[in-house]
Every structure is written in structure tokens, then in C-alpha cells.
PDB file of C-alpha atoms and ligand atoms in Angstrom:
ATOM      1  CA  MET A   1       0.000   0.000   0.000  1.00  0.00           C
ATOM      2  CA  ARG A   2       1.756   3.160  -1.142  1.00  0.00           C
ATOM      3  CA  LYS A   3      -0.013   5.465   1.288  1.00  0.00           C
ATOM      4  CA  ALA A   4       1.053   7.750   4.101  1.00  0.00           C
ATOM      5  CA  SER A   5      -0.420  10.136   6.572  1.00  0.00           C
ATOM      6  CA  ILE A   6       1.528  12.806   8.406  1.00  0.00           C
ATOM      7  CA  THR A   7       0.574  15.152  11.192  1.00  0.00           C
ATOM      8  CA  ARG A   8       2.810  18.071  12.008  1.00  0.00           C
ATOM      9  CA  LYS A   9       2.143  20.598  14.742  1.00  0.00           C
ATOM     10  CA  THR A  10       4.253  23.611  15.669  1.00  0.00           C
ATOM     11  CA  ALA A  11       3.534  26.970  17.287  1.00  0.00           C
ATOM     12  CA  GLU A  12       2.883  28.285  13.764  1.00  0.00           C
ATOM     13  CA  THR A  13       0.869  25.562  12.025  1.00  0.00           C
ATOM     14  CA  ASP A  14      -1.159  22.415  12.697  1.00  0.00           C
ATOM     15  CA  ILE A  15      -1.161  20.218   9.603  1.00  0.00           C
ATOM     16  CA  GLY A  16      -2.588  16.904   8.482  1.00  0.00           C
ATOM     17  CA  VAL A  17      -1.626  15.312   5.153  1.00  0.00           C
ATOM     18  CA  GLU A  18      -2.782  12.054   3.578  1.00  0.00           C
ATOM     19  CA  VAL A  19      -1.517  10.726   0.262  1.00  0.00           C
ATOM     20  CA  ASN A  20      -2.164   7.641  -1.847  1.00  0.00           C
ATOM     21  CA  LEU A  21       0.292   7.290  -4.724  1.00  0.00           C
ATOM     22  CA  ASP A  22      -1.978   4.791  -6.476  1.00  0.00           C
ATOM     23  CA  GLY A  23      -5.018   6.995  -6.358  1.00  0.00           C
ATOM     24  CA  SER A  24      -7.057   8.737  -9.019  1.00  0.00           C
ATOM     25  CA  GLY A  25      -6.174  12.343  -8.235  1.00  0.00           C
ATOM     26  CA  ALA A  26      -8.930  12.846  -5.661  1.00  0.00           C
ATOM     27  CA  TYR A  27      -8.328  15.855  -3.468  1.00  0.00           C
ATOM     28  CA  ALA A  28      -9.601  17.713  -0.426  1.00  0.00           C
ATOM     29  CA  MET A  29      -7.627  20.832   0.434  1.00  0.00           C
ATOM     30  CA  ALA A  30      -8.276  23.131   3.372  1.00  0.00           C
ATOM     31  CA  THR A  31      -5.084  25.089   4.016  1.00  0.00           C
ATOM     32  CA  GLY A  32      -6.737  28.372   4.901  1.00  0.00           C
ATOM     33  CA  VAL A  33      -5.090  29.942   1.830  1.00  0.00           C
ATOM     34  CA  GLY A  34      -7.495  30.013  -1.104  1.00  0.00           C
ATOM     35  CA  PHE A  35      -5.064  30.323  -3.981  1.00  0.00           C
ATOM     36  CA  PHE A  36      -2.801  27.678  -2.450  1.00  0.00           C
ATOM     37  CA  ASP A  37      -5.756  25.268  -2.217  1.00  0.00           C
ATOM     38  CA  HIS A  38      -6.375  25.894  -5.928  1.00  0.00           C
ATOM     39  CA  MET A  39      -2.726  25.029  -6.682  1.00  0.00           C
ATOM     40  CA  LEU A  40      -2.729  21.894  -4.510  1.00  0.00           C
ATOM     41  CA  ASP A  41      -5.917  20.774  -6.285  1.00  0.00           C
ATOM     42  CA  GLN A  42      -3.888  20.894  -9.515  1.00  0.00           C
ATOM     43  CA  LEU A  43      -1.029  18.966  -7.930  1.00  0.00           C
ATOM     44  CA  ALA A  44      -3.330  16.108  -6.919  1.00  0.00           C
ATOM     45  CA  ARG A  45      -5.513  16.124 -10.015  1.00  0.00           C
ATOM     46  CA  HIS A  46      -2.629  15.996 -12.469  1.00  0.00           C
ATOM     47  CA  SER A  47      -0.369  13.627 -10.541  1.00  0.00           C
ATOM     48  CA  LEU A  48      -3.257  11.192  -9.940  1.00  0.00           C
ATOM     49  CA  ILE A  49      -2.007  11.052  -6.348  1.00  0.00           C
ATOM     50  CA  ASP A  50      -4.910  11.273  -3.899  1.00  0.00           C
ATOM     51  CA  MET A  51      -4.191  14.104  -1.476  1.00  0.00           C
ATOM     52  CA  LYS A  52      -5.932  15.407   1.576  1.00  0.00           C
ATOM     53  CA  VAL A  53      -4.402  18.444   3.249  1.00  0.00           C
ATOM     54  CA  SER A  54      -5.622  20.443   6.239  1.00  0.00           C
ATOM     55  CA  CYS A  55      -3.776  23.318   7.816  1.00  0.00           C
ATOM     56  CA  ALA A  56      -4.650  25.642  10.671  1.00  0.00           C
ATOM     57  CA  GLY A  57      -1.909  28.238  10.467  1.00  0.00           C
ATOM     58  CA  ASP A  58      -0.970  31.720  11.568  1.00  0.00           C
ATOM     59  CA  THR A  59      -2.365  33.392   8.457  1.00  0.00           C
ATOM     60  CA  HIS A  60      -3.102  36.495  10.545  1.00  0.00           C
ATOM     61  CA  ILE A  61       0.650  37.126  10.089  1.00  0.00           C
ATOM     62  CA  ASP A  62       0.860  36.047   6.445  1.00  0.00           C
ATOM     63  CA  ASP A  63       0.632  32.836   4.423  1.00  0.00           C
ATOM     64  CA  HIS A  64       4.327  31.992   4.622  1.00  0.00           C
ATOM     65  CA  HIS A  65       4.338  29.449   7.459  1.00  0.00           C
ATOM     66  CA  SER A  66       1.238  27.667   6.182  1.00  0.00           C
ATOM     67  CA  VAL A  67       2.575  27.295   2.630  1.00  0.00           C
ATOM     68  CA  GLU A  68       6.078  26.261   3.679  1.00  0.00           C
ATOM     69  CA  ASP A  69       4.910  23.813   6.359  1.00  0.00           C
ATOM     70  CA  VAL A  70       2.410  22.147   4.037  1.00  0.00           C
ATOM     71  CA  GLY A  71       5.349  21.687   1.638  1.00  0.00           C
ATOM     72  CA  ILE A  72       7.334  20.034   4.441  1.00  0.00           C
ATOM     73  CA  ALA A  73       4.494  17.702   5.449  1.00  0.00           C
ATOM     74  CA  LEU A  74       3.594  16.809   1.872  1.00  0.00           C
ATOM     75  CA  GLY A  75       7.247  16.057   1.106  1.00  0.00           C
ATOM     76  CA  GLN A  76       7.443  13.828   4.189  1.00  0.00           C
ATOM     77  CA  ALA A  77       4.236  12.050   3.177  1.00  0.00           C
ATOM     78  CA  LEU A  78       5.494  11.391  -0.359  1.00  0.00           C
ATOM     79  CA  ALA A  79       8.821  10.040   0.935  1.00  0.00           C
ATOM     80  CA  GLN A  80       7.046   7.782   3.422  1.00  0.00           C
ATOM     81  CA  ALA A  81       4.568   6.488   0.829  1.00  0.00           C
ATOM     82  CA  LEU A  82       7.406   5.757  -1.617  1.00  0.00           C
ATOM     83  CA  GLY A  83       9.175   3.602   0.981  1.00  0.00           C
ATOM     84  CA  ASP A  84      12.251   1.946  -0.566  1.00  0.00           C
ATOM     85  CA  LYS A  85      11.048   3.098  -4.024  1.00  0.00           C
ATOM     86  CA  ARG A  86      10.981  -0.411  -5.400  1.00  0.00           C
ATOM     87  CA  GLY A  87       9.606  -0.579  -8.931  1.00  0.00           C
ATOM     88  CA  ILE A  88       9.143   3.139  -9.534  1.00  0.00           C
ATOM     89  CA  ARG A  89      10.109   4.927 -12.743  1.00  0.00           C
ATOM     90  CA  ARG A  90      12.027   7.433 -10.570  1.00  0.00           C
ATOM     91  CA  TYR A  91      12.307  10.207 -13.191  1.00  0.00           C
ATOM     92  CA  GLY A  92       9.608  12.453 -14.580  1.00  0.00           C
ATOM     93  CA  ALA A  93       9.505  15.511 -16.806  1.00  0.00           C
ATOM     94  CA  CYS A  94       6.880  17.697 -18.398  1.00  0.00           C
ATOM     95  CA  LEU A  95       6.647  20.740 -20.611  1.00  0.00           C
ATOM     96  CA  LEU A  96       3.345  22.315 -19.720  1.00  0.00           C
ATOM     97  CA  PRO A  97       1.577  25.160 -21.512  1.00  0.00           C
ATOM     98  CA  MET A  98      -1.209  27.222 -19.999  1.00  0.00           C
ATOM     99  CA  ASP A  99      -2.236  30.056 -22.272  1.00  0.00           C
ATOM    100  CA  ASP A 100       0.721  32.505 -22.184  1.00  0.00           C
ATOM    101  CA  ALA A 101       2.700  30.421 -19.679  1.00  0.00           C
ATOM    102  CA  LEU A 102       5.049  27.596 -20.584  1.00  0.00           C
ATOM    103  CA  VAL A 103       6.752  25.792 -17.702  1.00  0.00           C
ATOM    104  CA  ARG A 104       9.201  22.915 -17.788  1.00  0.00           C
ATOM    105  CA  ALA A 105       9.641  20.595 -14.834  1.00  0.00           C
ATOM    106  CA  ALA A 106      12.042  17.694 -14.441  1.00  0.00           C
ATOM    107  CA  LEU A 107      12.497  15.655 -11.311  1.00  0.00           C
ATOM    108  CA  ASP A 108      14.349  12.713  -9.842  1.00  0.00           C
ATOM    109  CA  LEU A 109      13.088  10.901  -6.747  1.00  0.00           C
ATOM    110  CA  SER A 110      16.739  10.463  -5.869  1.00  0.00           C
ATOM    111  CA  GLY A 111      16.611  10.964  -2.111  1.00  0.00           C
ATOM    112  CA  ARG A 112      18.864  13.980  -2.739  1.00  0.00           C
ATOM    113  CA  PRO A 113      17.056  17.270  -2.232  1.00  0.00           C
ATOM    114  CA  TYR A 114      17.998  19.898  -4.806  1.00  0.00           C
ATOM    115  CA  LEU A 115      15.896  22.689  -6.223  1.00  0.00           C
ATOM    116  CA  VAL A 116      16.734  24.626  -9.365  1.00  0.00           C
ATOM    117  CA  TRP A 117      14.124  27.344  -9.701  1.00  0.00           C
ATOM    118  CA  ASN A 118      14.014  29.694 -12.667  1.00  0.00           C
ATOM    119  CA  VAL A 119      10.555  31.163 -12.389  1.00  0.00           C
ATOM    120  CA  ASP A 120       9.922  34.903 -12.376  1.00  0.00           C
ATOM    121  CA  PHE A 121       6.525  36.337 -11.642  1.00  0.00           C
ATOM    122  CA  PRO A 122       5.519  39.645 -13.231  1.00  0.00           C
ATOM    123  CA  THR A 123       3.550  40.586 -10.099  1.00  0.00           C
ATOM    124  CA  ALA A 124       4.354  40.277  -6.378  1.00  0.00           C
ATOM    125  CA  ARG A 125       0.855  38.975  -5.633  1.00  0.00           C
ATOM    126  CA  ILE A 126      -1.938  36.892  -7.068  1.00  0.00           C
ATOM    127  CA  GLY A 127      -4.949  38.257  -5.218  1.00  0.00           C
ATOM    128  CA  SER A 128      -3.641  38.304  -1.641  1.00  0.00           C
ATOM    129  CA  PHE A 129      -1.160  35.457  -2.262  1.00  0.00           C
ATOM    130  CA  ASP A 130       2.558  36.323  -2.342  1.00  0.00           C
ATOM    131  CA  THR A 131       4.059  34.841  -5.513  1.00  0.00           C
ATOM    132  CA  GLU A 132       7.423  34.285  -3.772  1.00  0.00           C
ATOM    133  CA  LEU A 133       5.710  31.568  -1.701  1.00  0.00           C
ATOM    134  CA  VAL A 134       5.487  29.294  -4.744  1.00  0.00           C
ATOM    135  CA  ARG A 135       9.249  28.791  -4.562  1.00  0.00           C
ATOM    136  CA  GLU A 136       9.062  28.328  -0.776  1.00  0.00           C
ATOM    137  CA  PHE A 137       6.573  25.506  -1.256  1.00  0.00           C
ATOM    138  CA  PHE A 138       8.655  23.664  -3.836  1.00  0.00           C
ATOM    139  CA  GLN A 139      11.832  24.172  -1.803  1.00  0.00           C
ATOM    140  CA  ALA A 140      10.179  22.515   1.202  1.00  0.00           C
ATOM    141  CA  LEU A 141       8.707  19.732  -0.959  1.00  0.00           C
ATOM    142  CA  SER A 142      12.113  19.020  -2.500  1.00  0.00           C
ATOM    143  CA  THR A 143      13.968  19.072   0.813  1.00  0.00           C
ATOM    144  CA  HIS A 144      11.570  16.871   2.750  1.00  0.00           C
ATOM    145  CA  GLY A 145      10.589  14.615  -0.140  1.00  0.00           C
ATOM    146  CA  GLY A 146      14.206  13.978  -1.128  1.00  0.00           C
ATOM    147  CA  ILE A 147      13.471  15.233  -4.624  1.00  0.00           C
ATOM    148  CA  THR A 148      15.842  16.747  -7.168  1.00  0.00           C
ATOM    149  CA  LEU A 149      13.545  19.263  -8.830  1.00  0.00           C
ATOM    150  CA  HIS A 150      14.131  21.633 -11.714  1.00  0.00           C
ATOM    151  CA  VAL A 151      11.453  24.132 -12.666  1.00  0.00           C
ATOM    152  CA  ASP A 152      11.923  26.666 -15.455  1.00  0.00           C
ATOM    153  CA  ALA A 153       9.348  29.118 -16.730  1.00  0.00           C
ATOM    154  CA  LEU A 154      10.127  29.579 -20.418  1.00  0.00           C
ATOM    155  CA  HIS A 155       7.344  32.079 -21.107  1.00  0.00           C
ATOM    156  CA  GLY A 156       4.544  33.787 -19.275  1.00  0.00           C
ATOM    157  CA  ILE A 157       3.005  37.193 -18.661  1.00  0.00           C
ATOM    158  CA  ASN A 158       0.287  36.286 -16.159  1.00  0.00           C
ATOM    159  CA  SER A 159       1.316  35.283 -12.624  1.00  0.00           C
ATOM    160  CA  HIS A 160      -1.715  33.070 -12.013  1.00  0.00           C
ATOM    161  CA  HIS A 161      -1.006  31.146 -15.218  1.00  0.00           C
ATOM    162  CA  ILE A 162       2.714  30.828 -14.447  1.00  0.00           C
ATOM    163  CA  ALA A 163       2.075  29.484 -10.941  1.00  0.00           C
ATOM    164  CA  GLU A 164      -0.614  27.105 -12.113  1.00  0.00           C
ATOM    165  CA  ALA A 165       1.506  25.836 -15.003  1.00  0.00           C
ATOM    166  CA  ALA A 166       4.357  25.204 -12.515  1.00  0.00           C
ATOM    167  CA  PHE A 167       2.133  23.141 -10.230  1.00  0.00           C
ATOM    168  CA  LYS A 168       0.699  21.206 -13.178  1.00  0.00           C
ATOM    169  CA  ALA A 169       4.139  20.566 -14.685  1.00  0.00           C
ATOM    170  CA  VAL A 170       5.437  19.220 -11.372  1.00  0.00           C
ATOM    171  CA  ALA A 171       2.251  17.173 -10.974  1.00  0.00           C
ATOM    172  CA  ARG A 172       2.638  15.499 -14.364  1.00  0.00           C
ATOM    173  CA  SER A 173       6.305  14.835 -13.645  1.00  0.00           C
ATOM    174  CA  LEU A 174       5.429  13.298 -10.282  1.00  0.00           C
ATOM    175  CA  ARG A 175       2.806  11.096 -11.894  1.00  0.00           C
ATOM    176  CA  GLU A 176       5.443   9.638 -14.177  1.00  0.00           C
ATOM    177  CA  ALA A 177       8.136   9.286 -11.509  1.00  0.00           C
ATOM    178  CA  VAL A 178       6.032   7.538  -8.843  1.00  0.00           C
ATOM    179  CA  GLU A 179       4.445   5.144 -11.326  1.00  0.00           C
ATOM    180  CA  THR A 180       5.454   1.510 -11.183  1.00  0.00           C
ATOM    181  CA  ASP A 181       7.446   0.341 -14.191  1.00  0.00           C
ATOM    182  CA  PRO A 182       6.039  -3.086 -15.096  1.00  0.00           C
ATOM    183  CA  ARG A 183       9.359  -4.054 -16.716  1.00  0.00           C
ATOM    184  CA  LYS A 184      11.186  -3.625 -13.395  1.00  0.00           C
ATOM    185  CA  ALA A 185       8.450  -3.779 -10.770  1.00  0.00           C
ATOM    186  CA  ASP A 186      10.565  -5.634  -8.209  1.00  0.00           C
ATOM    187  CA  ALA A 187      13.765  -3.599  -8.454  1.00  0.00           C
ATOM    188  CA  ILE A 188      15.015  -0.353  -6.932  1.00  0.00           C
ATOM    189  CA  PRO A 189      15.873   1.877  -9.928  1.00  0.00           C
ATOM    190  CA  SER A 190      19.505   2.581  -9.106  1.00  0.00           C
ATOM    191  CA  THR A 191      22.780   0.815  -9.881  1.00  0.00           C
ATOM    192  CA  LYS A 192      23.632   1.493  -6.237  1.00  0.00           C
ATOM    193  CA  GLY A 193      20.706  -0.700  -5.208  1.00  0.00           C
ATOM    194  CA  ALA A 194      19.277   1.983  -2.939  1.00  0.00           C
ATOM    195  CA  LEU A 195      17.640   5.388  -3.283  1.00  0.00           C
TER     196      LEU A 195
HETATM  197 MN1   MN B 201      -6.477  28.893 -12.063  1.00  0.00          MN
END
């Protein structure tokens, strides 16, 4: 069963995350940050990973802690659900267009956190959401999920489209990487024998 559930409570946030890698992309997001919920919906829907996320955070300050800590918990949940990573494809990549925005994502479920982030937003905010938090989320996801993650925005003039294309591109890449490869379903995809 490639599932995990994580609870994480600090003075700043109280978070619950459930994932099922072999799901159908079902989602239930309640992070207290509307735009972030909309992005996480995309992440679940397009990765086909079932995700349930709840967060009670200190959004009276700003959305930073909630977004970052959900990234931490979701990364932990993915790593736990992947276990020893037996049988997975490991790598995933996607070039994803959304109207004006074109975002490329490539990732390796290597166990080695590394984020390369080349995404500029033309505006500092999308509604009340700080666009710089998109990077914070993916940094936390990479670090705590043990994911080498490259995200490059090749085009884009609308911040909402750029952010959404980034989440969708990572989602499609994740779908590919976590999938079981029927040609090597019993093996860990590394010449080292461990990931
Ligand atoms: Mn949208």
C-alpha cells in the first residue's frame, strides 16, 4: 500500500496530510489559503495522487508558514509512501503550456534534495497570495521529499497562469516518476541498489 499520513504541529501551524500514490487524483484541500488550495488541487488532479491536506496556520501574520509547512508535510508524506522506491520509474519531466505560460519541470526521486528554480513572476501577488511563496513551497517539498527538482518558466506574462503551469508541470512529472514500471516492478531503480 503506497499510502502515508503525516501530522505536524508547531507553534505556527497544525497540519494533516494524507496521500495515496496509487489513487485517481482525488483531493480535499483546506489550508486556509485560497489560492494555495487551488494550486494543490492541480497537484493532486494531475499527478493522480490522492491528497488530503488540512492546515490551521498563523495566516493572521501572512501565508508563509502555512505554505512552507504544508510543503514540508507533503514532502514527508510522499517520501514515506514511496518507501524503498521499489519498482518506480524514478524520473519524470513535463513541458506544460497554460495560455501565455510555458513551464518545464524535471524531477528525480533520488533521495537527494535539490531545487533549481528559474521562475519569475511579473507581479508580487496573485490576489492576496505572495508569488514568492510558490518557490518556498517547492523548496520545502524538494527538501523533505528527497526530490531533485528543476522548474523553469520559459514564457509567461500572467502570474496566475505561471504558478498554475508550474504546479501542473510538477504534478505530471510526479505522476510519471512515482508510477510503477512493469518491466522492473521488483527492483530499486539505481545501480547502487538503494535510493
Ligand atoms: Mn487557475
